[in-house]
mmCIF file of C-alpha atoms and ligand atoms in Angstrom:
data_model
loop_
_atom_site.group_PDB
_atom_site.id
_atom_site.type_symbol
_atom_site.label_atom_id
_atom_site.label_comp_id
_atom_site.label_asym_id
_atom_site.label_seq_id
_atom_site.Cartn_x
_atom_site.Cartn_y
_atom_site.Cartn_z
ATOM 1 C CA UNK A 5 122.859 -2.768 -28.833
ATOM 2 C CA UNK A 6 123.141 -5.735 -26.421
ATOM 3 C CA UNK A 7 122.746 -8.513 -29.082
ATOM 4 C CA UNK A 8 122.998 -11.763 -27.137
ATOM 5 C CA UNK A 9 125.775 -10.764 -24.787
ATOM 6 C CA UNK A 10 125.191 -11.463 -21.088
ATOM 7 C CA UNK A 11 123.491 -8.543 -19.383
ATOM 8 C CA UNK A 12 124.392 -6.722 -16.179
ATOM 9 C CA UNK A 13 121.199 -6.576 -14.173
ATOM 10 C CA UNK A 14 120.357 -4.829 -10.898
ATOM 11 C CA UNK A 15 117.504 -6.423 -8.947
ATOM 12 C CA UNK A 16 115.705 -4.741 -6.071
ATOM 13 C CA UNK A 17 113.071 -6.530 -4.022
ATOM 14 C CA UNK A 18 111.854 -6.923 -0.458
ATOM 15 C CA UNK A 19 114.351 -9.327 1.104
ATOM 16 C CA UNK A 20 112.030 -10.740 3.770
ATOM 17 C CA UNK A 21 109.653 -13.660 3.383
ATOM 18 C CA UNK A 22 107.050 -12.843 0.723
ATOM 19 C CA UNK A 23 106.158 -13.905 -2.781
ATOM 20 C CA UNK A 24 107.693 -10.958 -4.619
ATOM 21 C CA UNK A 25 111.043 -11.331 -2.835
ATOM 22 C CA UNK A 26 111.094 -15.095 -3.367
ATOM 23 C CA UNK A 27 110.304 -14.702 -7.054
ATOM 24 C CA UNK A 28 112.945 -11.976 -7.512
ATOM 25 C CA UNK A 29 115.595 -14.098 -5.748
ATOM 26 C CA UNK A 30 114.815 -17.164 -7.856
ATOM 27 C CA UNK A 31 114.850 -15.027 -10.993
ATOM 28 C CA UNK A 32 118.268 -13.600 -10.064
ATOM 29 C CA UNK A 33 119.635 -17.101 -9.503
ATOM 30 C CA UNK A 34 118.251 -18.357 -12.821
ATOM 31 C CA UNK A 35 119.606 -15.324 -14.696
ATOM 32 C CA UNK A 36 123.061 -15.842 -13.191
ATOM 33 C CA UNK A 37 122.890 -19.522 -14.151
ATOM 34 C CA UNK A 38 122.222 -18.367 -17.721
ATOM 35 C CA UNK A 39 125.402 -16.270 -17.710
ATOM 36 C CA UNK A 40 124.080 -12.815 -16.758
ATOM 37 C CA UNK A 41 125.662 -10.757 -13.966
ATOM 38 C CA UNK A 42 123.111 -10.021 -11.243
ATOM 39 C CA UNK A 43 123.429 -7.346 -8.568
ATOM 40 C CA UNK A 44 120.897 -7.412 -5.725
ATOM 41 C CA UNK A 45 120.379 -4.012 -4.092
ATOM 42 C CA UNK A 46 118.346 -3.999 -0.883
ATOM 43 C CA UNK A 47 118.546 -3.316 2.858
ATOM 44 C CA UNK A 48 119.190 -7.002 3.561
ATOM 45 C CA UNK A 49 120.293 -10.062 1.606
ATOM 46 C CA UNK A 50 117.132 -11.778 0.259
ATOM 47 C CA UNK A 51 116.479 -14.740 2.537
ATOM 48 C CA UNK A 52 116.280 -17.415 -0.154
ATOM 49 C CA UNK A 53 119.401 -16.224 -1.967
ATOM 50 C CA UNK A 54 122.328 -18.677 -1.590
ATOM 51 C CA UNK A 55 125.245 -17.396 0.515
ATOM 52 C CA UNK A 56 127.576 -17.482 -2.487
ATOM 53 C CA UNK A 57 126.935 -18.172 -6.154
ATOM 54 C CA UNK A 58 128.789 -17.270 -9.345
ATOM 55 C CA UNK A 59 127.789 -13.936 -10.926
ATOM 56 C CA UNK A 60 125.513 -12.977 -7.998
ATOM 57 C CA UNK A 61 126.420 -9.919 -5.937
ATOM 58 C CA UNK A 62 124.684 -8.224 -3.034
ATOM 59 C CA UNK A 63 124.907 -4.491 -2.291
ATOM 60 C CA UNK A 64 123.369 -3.484 1.048
ATOM 61 C CA UNK A 65 121.606 -0.161 1.403
ATOM 62 C CA UNK A 66 122.639 1.498 4.640
ATOM 63 C CA UNK A 67 119.927 3.527 6.337
ATOM 64 C CA UNK A 68 120.824 6.083 8.988
ATOM 65 C CA UNK A 69 118.010 6.748 11.396
ATOM 66 C CA UNK A 70 118.451 10.511 11.846
ATOM 67 C CA UNK A 71 116.658 11.972 14.847
ATOM 68 C CA UNK A 72 115.504 14.749 12.581
ATOM 69 C CA UNK A 73 113.137 12.405 10.772
ATOM 70 C CA UNK A 74 109.981 11.192 12.437
ATOM 71 C CA UNK A 75 109.894 8.329 9.863
ATOM 72 C CA UNK A 76 113.183 6.851 8.577
ATOM 73 C CA UNK A 77 113.551 7.254 4.817
ATOM 74 C CA UNK A 78 114.574 4.316 2.626
ATOM 75 C CA UNK A 79 113.777 5.601 -0.860
ATOM 76 C CA UNK A 80 116.638 8.111 -1.089
ATOM 77 C CA UNK A 81 119.484 5.894 0.188
ATOM 78 C CA UNK A 82 118.131 3.108 -2.048
ATOM 79 C CA UNK A 83 118.176 5.355 -5.116
ATOM 80 C CA UNK A 84 121.705 6.575 -4.311
ATOM 81 C CA UNK A 85 122.894 2.950 -3.969
ATOM 82 C CA UNK A 86 121.136 1.979 -7.203
ATOM 83 C CA UNK A 87 122.864 4.846 -9.056
ATOM 84 C CA UNK A 88 126.237 3.927 -7.516
ATOM 85 C CA UNK A 89 125.949 0.230 -8.425
ATOM 86 C CA UNK A 90 124.643 1.078 -11.920
ATOM 87 C CA UNK A 91 127.624 3.381 -12.497
ATOM 88 C CA UNK A 92 130.334 1.175 -10.945
ATOM 89 C CA UNK A 93 129.126 -2.034 -12.603
ATOM 90 C CA UNK A 94 127.787 -0.509 -15.813
ATOM 91 C CA UNK A 95 124.370 -2.034 -15.338
ATOM 92 C CA UNK A 96 122.222 -2.426 -18.431
ATOM 93 C CA UNK A 97 119.044 -2.326 -16.409
ATOM 94 C CA UNK A 98 117.426 -2.130 -13.004
ATOM 95 C CA UNK A 99 114.630 -4.652 -12.511
ATOM 96 C CA UNK A 100 112.501 -3.654 -9.532
ATOM 97 C CA UNK A 101 109.987 -5.973 -7.869
ATOM 98 C CA UNK A 102 107.015 -4.339 -6.133
ATOM 99 C CA UNK A 103 106.511 -0.731 -7.172
ATOM 100 C CA UNK A 104 106.662 0.978 -3.774
ATOM 101 C CA UNK A 105 109.185 2.436 -3.250
ATOM 102 C CA UNK A 106 111.449 0.505 -5.606
ATOM 103 C CA UNK A 107 110.186 1.867 -8.936
ATOM 104 C CA UNK A 108 110.352 5.480 -7.751
ATOM 105 C CA UNK A 109 113.881 4.912 -6.400
ATOM 106 C CA UNK A 110 114.973 3.399 -9.731
ATOM 107 C CA UNK A 111 113.605 6.328 -11.735
ATOM 108 C CA UNK A 112 115.407 8.728 -9.421
ATOM 109 C CA UNK A 113 118.644 6.702 -9.628
ATOM 110 C CA UNK A 114 118.493 6.745 -13.410
ATOM 111 C CA UNK A 115 118.108 10.517 -13.481
ATOM 112 C CA UNK A 116 121.189 10.921 -11.242
ATOM 113 C CA UNK A 117 123.381 9.401 -13.951
ATOM 114 C CA UNK A 118 124.703 11.105 -17.083
ATOM 115 C CA UNK A 119 123.214 10.391 -20.516
ATOM 116 C CA UNK A 120 124.601 7.215 -22.034
ATOM 117 C CA UNK A 121 125.229 5.710 -18.563
ATOM 118 C CA UNK A 122 121.601 5.375 -17.587
ATOM 119 C CA UNK A 123 120.263 1.864 -17.030
ATOM 120 C CA UNK A 124 116.851 0.881 -18.362
ATOM 121 C CA UNK A 125 114.160 0.402 -15.709
ATOM 122 C CA UNK A 126 111.853 -2.632 -15.687
ATOM 123 C CA UNK A 127 109.092 -2.611 -13.062
ATOM 124 C CA UNK A 128 107.275 -5.785 -12.049
ATOM 125 C CA UNK A 129 104.006 -5.320 -10.195
ATOM 126 C CA UNK A 130 103.248 -8.162 -7.810
ATOM 127 C CA UNK A 131 99.858 -7.502 -6.277
ATOM 128 C CA UNK A 132 99.045 -5.086 -3.491
ATOM 129 C CA UNK A 133 101.306 -2.478 -5.083
ATOM 130 C CA UNK A 134 98.376 -2.127 -7.517
ATOM 131 C CA UNK A 135 95.344 -3.502 -5.684
ATOM 132 C CA UNK A 136 95.952 -1.778 -2.325
ATOM 133 C CA UNK A 137 98.497 1.042 -2.725
ATOM 134 C CA UNK A 138 97.319 1.854 -6.242
ATOM 135 C CA UNK A 139 93.978 2.954 -4.780
ATOM 136 C CA UNK A 140 95.599 5.054 -2.045
ATOM 137 C CA UNK A 141 95.651 8.762 -2.952
ATOM 138 C CA UNK A 142 98.918 9.050 -1.010
ATOM 139 C CA UNK A 143 100.645 6.493 -3.266
ATOM 140 C CA UNK A 144 98.641 6.151 -6.501
ATOM 141 C CA UNK A 145 100.058 9.209 -8.324
ATOM 142 C CA UNK A 146 103.658 8.263 -7.413
ATOM 143 C CA UNK A 147 103.114 4.692 -8.644
ATOM 144 C CA UNK A 148 101.511 5.929 -11.864
ATOM 145 C CA UNK A 149 104.439 8.319 -12.414
ATOM 146 C CA UNK A 150 107.049 5.590 -11.848
ATOM 147 C CA UNK A 151 105.213 3.225 -14.202
ATOM 148 C CA UNK A 152 104.983 5.885 -16.930
ATOM 149 C CA UNK A 153 108.727 6.496 -16.577
ATOM 150 C CA UNK A 154 109.645 2.776 -16.606
ATOM 151 C CA UNK A 155 111.005 1.320 -19.847
ATOM 152 C CA UNK A 156 108.873 -1.782 -19.350
ATOM 153 C CA UNK A 157 106.133 -2.858 -16.960
ATOM 154 C CA UNK A 158 105.281 -6.455 -16.186
ATOM 155 C CA UNK A 159 102.561 -8.002 -14.038
ATOM 156 C CA UNK A 160 102.495 -11.526 -12.638
ATOM 157 C CA UNK A 161 99.032 -12.310 -14.022
ATOM 158 C CA UNK A 162 96.485 -11.150 -16.552
ATOM 159 C CA UNK A 163 94.210 -10.317 -13.623
ATOM 160 C CA UNK A 164 96.818 -7.884 -12.271
ATOM 161 C CA UNK A 165 97.356 -6.364 -15.726
ATOM 162 C CA UNK A 166 93.636 -5.589 -15.992
ATOM 163 C CA UNK A 167 93.529 -4.209 -12.431
ATOM 164 C CA UNK A 168 96.572 -2.013 -13.096
ATOM 165 C CA UNK A 169 94.907 -0.482 -16.153
ATOM 166 C CA UNK A 170 91.624 -0.078 -14.263
ATOM 167 C CA UNK A 171 92.931 1.337 -10.990
ATOM 168 C CA UNK A 172 95.945 3.317 -12.192
ATOM 169 C CA UNK A 173 94.815 4.245 -15.694
ATOM 170 C CA UNK A 174 98.095 2.966 -17.133
ATOM 171 C CA UNK A 175 98.126 3.251 -20.930
ATOM 172 C CA UNK A 176 101.689 1.982 -21.455
ATOM 173 C CA UNK A 177 102.289 -1.586 -22.630
ATOM 174 C CA UNK A 178 102.176 -4.176 -19.847
ATOM 175 C CA UNK A 179 103.675 -7.626 -20.369
ATOM 176 C CA UNK A 180 102.172 -10.456 -18.337
ATOM 177 C CA UNK A 181 104.960 -12.708 -17.064
ATOM 178 C CA UNK A 182 103.600 -15.294 -14.654
ATOM 179 C CA UNK A 183 105.435 -16.472 -11.564
ATOM 180 C CA UNK A 184 107.627 -19.557 -11.869
ATOM 181 C CA UNK A 185 108.942 -22.141 -9.447
ATOM 182 C CA UNK A 186 111.750 -24.708 -9.730
ATOM 183 C CA UNK A 187 111.418 -27.298 -6.953
ATOM 184 C CA UNK A 188 114.659 -28.450 -5.349
ATOM 185 C CA UNK A 189 115.308 -31.968 -4.082
ATOM 186 C CA UNK A 190 114.151 -32.157 -0.428
ATOM 187 C CA UNK A 191 116.999 -32.018 2.104
ATOM 188 C CA UNK A 192 115.347 -34.784 4.202
ATOM 189 C CA UNK A 193 113.251 -37.768 3.224
ATOM 190 C CA UNK A 194 109.523 -37.945 3.939
ATOM 191 C CA UNK A 195 109.961 -40.334 6.894
ATOM 192 C CA UNK A 196 112.318 -37.938 8.639
ATOM 193 C CA UNK A 197 109.870 -35.068 8.172
ATOM 194 C CA UNK A 198 106.955 -37.204 9.396
ATOM 195 C CA UNK A 199 109.014 -38.071 12.477
ATOM 196 C CA UNK A 200 109.826 -34.412 13.104
ATOM 197 C CA UNK A 201 106.129 -33.565 12.899
ATOM 198 C CA UNK A 202 105.164 -36.652 14.942
ATOM 199 C CA UNK A 203 102.688 -37.662 12.253
ATOM 200 C CA UNK A 204 100.769 -40.929 12.410
ATOM 201 C CA UNK A 205 98.185 -41.665 9.738
ATOM 202 C CA UNK A 206 96.699 -38.148 9.725
ATOM 203 C CA UNK A 207 95.849 -36.418 6.479
ATOM 204 C CA UNK A 208 97.986 -33.310 6.058
ATOM 205 C CA UNK A 209 96.571 -30.044 4.735
ATOM 206 C CA UNK A 210 99.359 -27.624 3.822
ATOM 207 C CA UNK A 211 99.325 -23.805 3.890
ATOM 208 C CA UNK A 212 102.160 -21.291 3.464
ATOM 209 C CA UNK A 213 101.818 -17.530 3.597
ATOM 210 C CA UNK A 214 103.131 -14.315 5.088
ATOM 211 C CA UNK A 215 100.028 -14.216 7.335
ATOM 212 C CA UNK A 216 98.943 -10.755 6.230
ATOM 213 C CA UNK A 217 95.210 -10.025 6.696
ATOM 214 C CA UNK A 218 94.602 -10.515 2.936
ATOM 215 C CA UNK A 219 95.536 -14.218 3.391
ATOM 216 C CA UNK A 220 92.477 -14.731 5.658
ATOM 217 C CA UNK A 221 94.168 -17.137 8.042
ATOM 218 C CA UNK A 222 91.051 -16.773 10.241
ATOM 219 C CA UNK A 223 88.957 -18.284 7.423
ATOM 220 C CA UNK A 224 91.553 -20.996 6.888
ATOM 221 C CA UNK A 225 91.339 -22.000 10.570
ATOM 222 C CA UNK A 226 87.525 -21.887 10.520
ATOM 223 C CA UNK A 227 87.535 -24.177 7.472
ATOM 224 C CA UNK A 228 89.973 -26.611 9.071
ATOM 225 C CA UNK A 229 87.794 -26.715 12.197
ATOM 226 C CA UNK A 230 84.885 -27.888 10.018
ATOM 227 C CA UNK A 231 86.663 -30.770 8.251
ATOM 228 C CA UNK A 232 84.803 -34.066 8.634
ATOM 229 C CA UNK A 233 87.227 -36.589 7.112
ATOM 230 C CA UNK A 234 87.246 -40.263 8.179
ATOM 231 C CA UNK A 235 90.911 -40.064 9.113
ATOM 232 C CA UNK A 236 91.904 -37.077 11.287
ATOM 233 C CA UNK A 237 93.297 -34.153 9.311
ATOM 234 C CA UNK A 238 95.880 -31.677 10.529
ATOM 235 C CA UNK A 239 96.933 -28.295 9.183
ATOM 236 C CA UNK A 240 100.649 -27.855 8.516
ATOM 237 C CA UNK A 241 101.176 -24.123 8.327
ATOM 238 C CA UNK A 242 104.447 -22.569 7.165
ATOM 239 C CA UNK A 243 104.338 -19.012 8.462
ATOM 240 C CA UNK A 244 106.490 -16.418 6.755
ATOM 241 C CA UNK A 245 106.000 -14.162 9.790
ATOM 242 C CA UNK A 246 105.443 -14.431 13.516
ATOM 243 C CA UNK A 247 102.531 -16.819 14.113
ATOM 244 C CA UNK A 248 101.958 -15.876 17.769
ATOM 245 C CA UNK A 249 99.099 -13.382 17.081
ATOM 246 C CA UNK A 250 97.131 -16.362 15.699
ATOM 247 C CA UNK A 251 97.652 -18.666 18.707
ATOM 248 C CA UNK A 252 94.447 -17.406 20.437
ATOM 249 C CA UNK A 253 92.539 -18.064 17.168
ATOM 250 C CA UNK A 254 93.805 -21.660 17.167
ATOM 251 C CA UNK A 255 92.837 -22.129 20.822
ATOM 252 C CA UNK A 256 89.412 -20.551 20.417
ATOM 253 C CA UNK A 257 88.568 -23.032 17.664
ATOM 254 C CA UNK A 258 89.845 -26.000 19.684
ATOM 255 C CA UNK A 259 92.548 -26.698 17.104
ATOM 256 C CA UNK A 260 95.605 -26.905 19.352
ATOM 257 C CA UNK A 261 96.251 -30.558 18.524
ATOM 258 C CA UNK A 262 95.480 -30.118 14.832
ATOM 259 C CA UNK A 263 97.647 -27.177 13.771
ATOM 260 C CA UNK A 264 101.397 -27.569 13.303
ATOM 261 C CA UNK A 265 103.318 -24.374 12.637
ATOM 262 C CA UNK A 266 106.834 -23.850 11.312
ATOM 263 C CA UNK A 267 108.114 -20.292 10.883
ATOM 264 C CA UNK A 268 110.360 -18.848 8.142
ATOM 265 C CA UNK A 269 111.108 -22.175 6.477
ATOM 266 C CA UNK A 270 113.584 -22.110 3.590
ATOM 267 C CA UNK A 271 113.250 -25.728 2.342
ATOM 268 C CA UNK A 272 109.526 -25.784 1.594
ATOM 269 C CA UNK A 273 109.995 -29.026 -0.420
ATOM 270 C CA UNK A 274 110.737 -31.000 2.768
ATOM 271 C CA UNK A 275 107.261 -30.261 4.098
ATOM 272 C CA UNK A 276 105.346 -30.411 0.817
ATOM 273 C CA UNK A 277 106.357 -34.044 0.356
ATOM 274 C CA UNK A 278 104.221 -35.042 3.362
ATOM 275 C CA UNK A 279 101.180 -32.969 2.294
ATOM 276 C CA UNK A 280 97.985 -34.540 0.927
ATOM 277 C CA UNK A 281 96.451 -31.241 -0.222
ATOM 278 C CA UNK A 282 96.966 -27.488 0.196
ATOM 279 C CA UNK A 283 94.485 -24.772 1.087
ATOM 280 C CA UNK A 284 94.428 -21.035 0.270
ATOM 281 C CA UNK A 285 91.640 -18.782 1.533
ATOM 282 C CA UNK A 286 93.010 -15.345 0.508
ATOM 283 C CA UNK A 287 90.646 -12.463 -0.112
ATOM 284 C CA UNK A 288 92.700 -11.590 -3.187
ATOM 285 C CA UNK A 289 95.796 -13.024 -4.857
ATOM 286 C CA UNK A 290 97.398 -11.708 -7.999
ATOM 287 C CA UNK A 291 98.920 -15.167 -8.612
ATOM 288 C CA UNK A 292 99.545 -17.190 -5.391
ATOM 289 C CA UNK A 293 103.094 -18.428 -5.621
ATOM 290 C CA UNK A 294 102.507 -20.757 -2.653
ATOM 291 C CA UNK A 295 99.837 -22.610 -4.647
ATOM 292 C CA UNK A 296 102.308 -23.025 -7.510
ATOM 293 C CA UNK A 297 104.932 -24.345 -5.077
ATOM 294 C CA UNK A 298 102.448 -26.966 -3.873
ATOM 295 C CA UNK A 299 101.393 -27.875 -7.431
ATOM 296 C CA UNK A 300 105.034 -28.248 -8.524
ATOM 297 C CA UNK A 301 105.375 -31.049 -5.979
ATOM 298 C CA UNK A 302 102.140 -32.739 -7.019
ATOM 299 C CA UNK A 303 100.036 -31.385 -4.141
ATOM 300 C CA UNK A 304 96.530 -30.374 -5.303
ATOM 301 C CA UNK A 305 95.074 -27.149 -3.906
ATOM 302 C CA UNK A 306 91.676 -26.014 -2.718
ATOM 303 C CA UNK A 307 91.547 -22.233 -3.162
ATOM 304 C CA UNK A 308 89.066 -19.428 -3.466
ATOM 305 C CA UNK A 309 88.297 -18.365 -7.029
ATOM 306 C CA UNK A 310 89.812 -14.886 -6.639
ATOM 307 C CA UNK A 311 92.229 -12.671 -8.570
ATOM 308 C CA UNK A 312 94.754 -14.512 -10.711
ATOM 309 C CA UNK A 313 94.271 -17.904 -9.033
ATOM 310 C CA UNK A 314 92.163 -19.294 -11.931
ATOM 311 C CA UNK A 315 95.157 -18.617 -14.210
ATOM 312 C CA UNK A 316 97.184 -20.958 -12.001
ATOM 313 C CA UNK A 317 94.694 -23.691 -11.037
ATOM 314 C CA UNK A 318 92.155 -25.154 -13.486
ATOM 315 C CA UNK A 319 89.099 -25.972 -11.450
ATOM 316 C CA UNK A 320 88.349 -29.707 -11.307
ATOM 317 C CA UNK A 321 91.535 -30.638 -13.182
ATOM 318 C CA UNK A 322 94.612 -29.432 -11.275
ATOM 319 C CA UNK A 323 92.806 -28.370 -8.099
ATOM 320 C CA UNK A 324 89.490 -27.138 -6.748
ATOM 321 C CA UNK A 325 88.270 -23.532 -6.859
ATOM 322 C CA UNK A 326 85.583 -22.377 -4.447
ATOM 323 C CA UNK A 327 83.320 -19.392 -5.171
ATOM 324 C CA UNK A 328 82.315 -18.879 -1.568
ATOM 325 C CA UNK A 329 84.028 -17.376 1.478
ATOM 326 C CA UNK A 330 81.979 -19.550 3.855
ATOM 327 C CA UNK A 331 84.102 -21.934 5.952
ATOM 328 C CA UNK A 332 81.654 -24.820 5.459
ATOM 329 C CA UNK A 333 81.904 -24.515 1.639
ATOM 330 C CA UNK A 334 85.690 -24.470 1.759
ATOM 331 C CA UNK A 335 85.680 -27.378 4.231
ATOM 332 C CA UNK A 336 83.274 -29.357 2.018
ATOM 333 C CA UNK A 337 85.576 -28.908 -1.004
ATOM 334 C CA UNK A 338 88.555 -30.063 1.057
ATOM 335 C CA UNK A 339 86.570 -32.988 2.555
ATOM 336 C CA UNK A 340 85.635 -34.270 -0.874
ATOM 337 C CA UNK A 341 89.241 -34.029 -2.086
ATOM 338 C CA UNK A 342 90.706 -35.689 1.001
ATOM 339 C CA UNK A 343 88.010 -38.365 0.938
ATOM 340 C CA UNK A 344 88.787 -39.518 -2.611
ATOM 341 C CA UNK A 345 92.373 -40.720 -2.842
ATOM 342 C CA UNK A 346 92.243 -41.481 -6.566
ATOM 343 C CA UNK A 347 90.895 -38.046 -7.462
ATOM 344 C CA UNK A 348 93.443 -36.421 -5.196
ATOM 345 C CA UNK A 349 96.334 -38.250 -6.800
ATOM 346 C CA UNK A 350 95.047 -37.537 -10.335
ATOM 347 C CA UNK A 351 94.681 -33.822 -9.533
ATOM 348 C CA UNK A 352 98.116 -33.761 -7.932
ATOM 349 C CA UNK A 353 99.633 -35.293 -11.067
ATOM 350 C CA UNK A 354 97.757 -32.813 -13.300
ATOM 351 C CA UNK A 355 98.907 -29.949 -11.069
ATOM 352 C CA UNK A 356 102.526 -31.032 -11.390
ATOM 353 C CA UNK A 357 102.260 -31.321 -15.172
ATOM 354 C CA UNK A 358 100.639 -27.887 -15.437
ATOM 355 C CA UNK A 359 103.259 -26.278 -13.170
ATOM 356 C CA UNK A 360 106.048 -27.744 -15.296
ATOM 357 C CA UNK A 361 104.444 -26.893 -18.641
ATOM 358 C CA UNK A 362 103.411 -23.306 -17.876
ATOM 359 C CA UNK A 363 105.273 -22.041 -14.831
ATOM 360 C CA UNK A 364 108.807 -23.468 -14.857
ATOM 361 C CA UNK A 365 111.998 -21.382 -15.047
ATOM 362 C CA UNK A 366 112.591 -22.798 -18.534
ATOM 363 C CA UNK A 367 109.319 -21.271 -19.744
ATOM 364 C CA UNK A 368 109.217 -18.011 -17.762
ATOM 365 C CA UNK A 369 112.821 -16.761 -17.465
ATOM 366 C CA UNK A 370 113.235 -16.336 -21.269
ATOM 367 C CA UNK A 371 110.164 -14.064 -21.162
ATOM 368 C CA UNK A 372 111.928 -11.728 -18.749
ATOM 369 C CA UNK A 373 115.071 -11.943 -20.898
ATOM 370 C CA UNK A 374 112.978 -10.961 -23.941
ATOM 371 C CA UNK A 375 111.687 -7.892 -22.060
ATOM 372 C CA UNK A 376 115.282 -6.987 -21.109
ATOM 373 C CA UNK A 377 116.527 -7.381 -24.705
ATOM 374 C CA UNK A 378 113.652 -5.276 -25.975
ATOM 375 C CA UNK A 379 114.279 -2.345 -23.618
ATOM 376 C CA UNK A 380 118.036 -2.523 -24.089
ATOM 377 C CA UNK A 381 117.652 -2.448 -27.879
ATOM 378 C CA UNK A 382 115.994 0.986 -27.854
HETATM 379 O O1 GMT B 406 101.377 -7.918 -3.089
HETATM 380 C C1 GMT B 406 101.609 -8.415 -1.998
HETATM 381 O O2 GMT B 406 100.813 -8.586 -1.090
HETATM 382 C C2 GMT B 406 102.994 -8.790 -1.685
HETATM 383 C C3 GMT B 406 103.535 -9.844 -2.554
HETATM 384 C C4 GMT B 406 104.588 -10.482 -1.745
HETATM 385 O O3 GMT B 406 105.692 -9.943 -1.709
HETATM 386 O O4 GMT B 406 104.275 -11.491 -1.099
HETATM 387 O O5 GMT B 406 102.578 -10.859 -2.942
HETATM 388 C C5 GMT B 406 102.154 -10.855 -4.260
HETATM 389 O O6 GMT B 406 103.209 -11.333 -5.064
HETATM 390 C C6 GMT B 406 103.357 -12.753 -5.209
HETATM 391 C C7 GMT B 406 104.523 -13.018 -6.166
HETATM 392 O O7 GMT B 406 104.299 -12.439 -7.404
HETATM 393 C C8 GMT B 406 102.042 -13.345 -5.718
HETATM 394 O O8 GMT B 406 102.178 -14.746 -5.910
HETATM 395 C C9 GMT B 406 100.954 -13.044 -4.676
HETATM 396 O O9 GMT B 406 99.726 -13.554 -5.171
HETATM 397 C C10 GMT B 406 100.828 -11.554 -4.462
HETATM 398 N N1 GMT B 406 99.923 -11.287 -3.326
HETATM 399 C C11 GMT B 406 98.740 -10.703 -3.492
HETATM 400 O O10 GMT B 406 98.302 -10.383 -4.575
HETATM 401 C C12 GMT B 406 97.944 -10.505 -2.266
#
């Protein structure tokens, strides 16, 4: 039906800082670069999406906060906008990132349209939509329903595929399509960034996250406080949300001079070029896009061996995986990496090679296109 003609694709994601929104924005950009027409539908323009780019369109969802409602509703106006954009732009498919409420809204939008004008629905699960909300009796049945009604389901790791089957009892086919990352050239050179951060000869441990409790920033700070490197080490933390609730944690651990925070950074490459290693202490991660971002720039990671992280980092080759959630074990792994420059550089190089070989746009985007072609052919 669609042969190889460019597709008209609607993408819905959370526009704020977060892995699923970043991935969806990058995917939209890559698809547009490959000649497809991409329509983003969300309450706000995704933050990493360029202001203007060929074949990329943004359709805001307007939400009226009626007094009548105790809780403002987003799902219905989103589904109405999805149906409107699908009809006006003859979309072939709606690709929704993060099931709640996007998959339900897409299914509803599709059913508002007449036969023959209905877009296919592709749902990508990113993590807590399965591992947290999937367990919640208030959400689980709605997620399961939306997945059963989707024309294709993808997960960002094999770990998440298995969890989705286990927790939601999904029997439909699930395609694993890993996250990808295409590093951009830094906007500033390393010296400029070092000057901005007032760095001397300190070792720099990098961390980026949305600071949600699952990221265990408390454990990250405890681990940093226990580092015993010859040269002083600092933590450079890119916070995708307000860092102020963590300021007392930093003070309590006596880390005021050793933690540098930048909030809502768009050009992550600028900061990664001054990093010696990266650290991720999450309780669970379906993939850990931030680790891939670090690896893509040759920065080796120390991370907990949880969720899909072992699919991203090979322990002892492209990074270090730690089985424990004890700060001294995490600190010891980081100490040994920071203390051995040769090993660190070799792991950084292996990380970069792995990121390129397995998780680049060139490798991953055609997998999404194959899913699209498959659902559009039926
Ligand atoms: O599931 C979440 O917590 C939200 C989501 C997000 O929007 O940040 O994060 C998930 O999606 C990322 C992109 O696919 C993955 O790299 C993250 O590992 C994943 N987070 C968790 O599984 C906790």
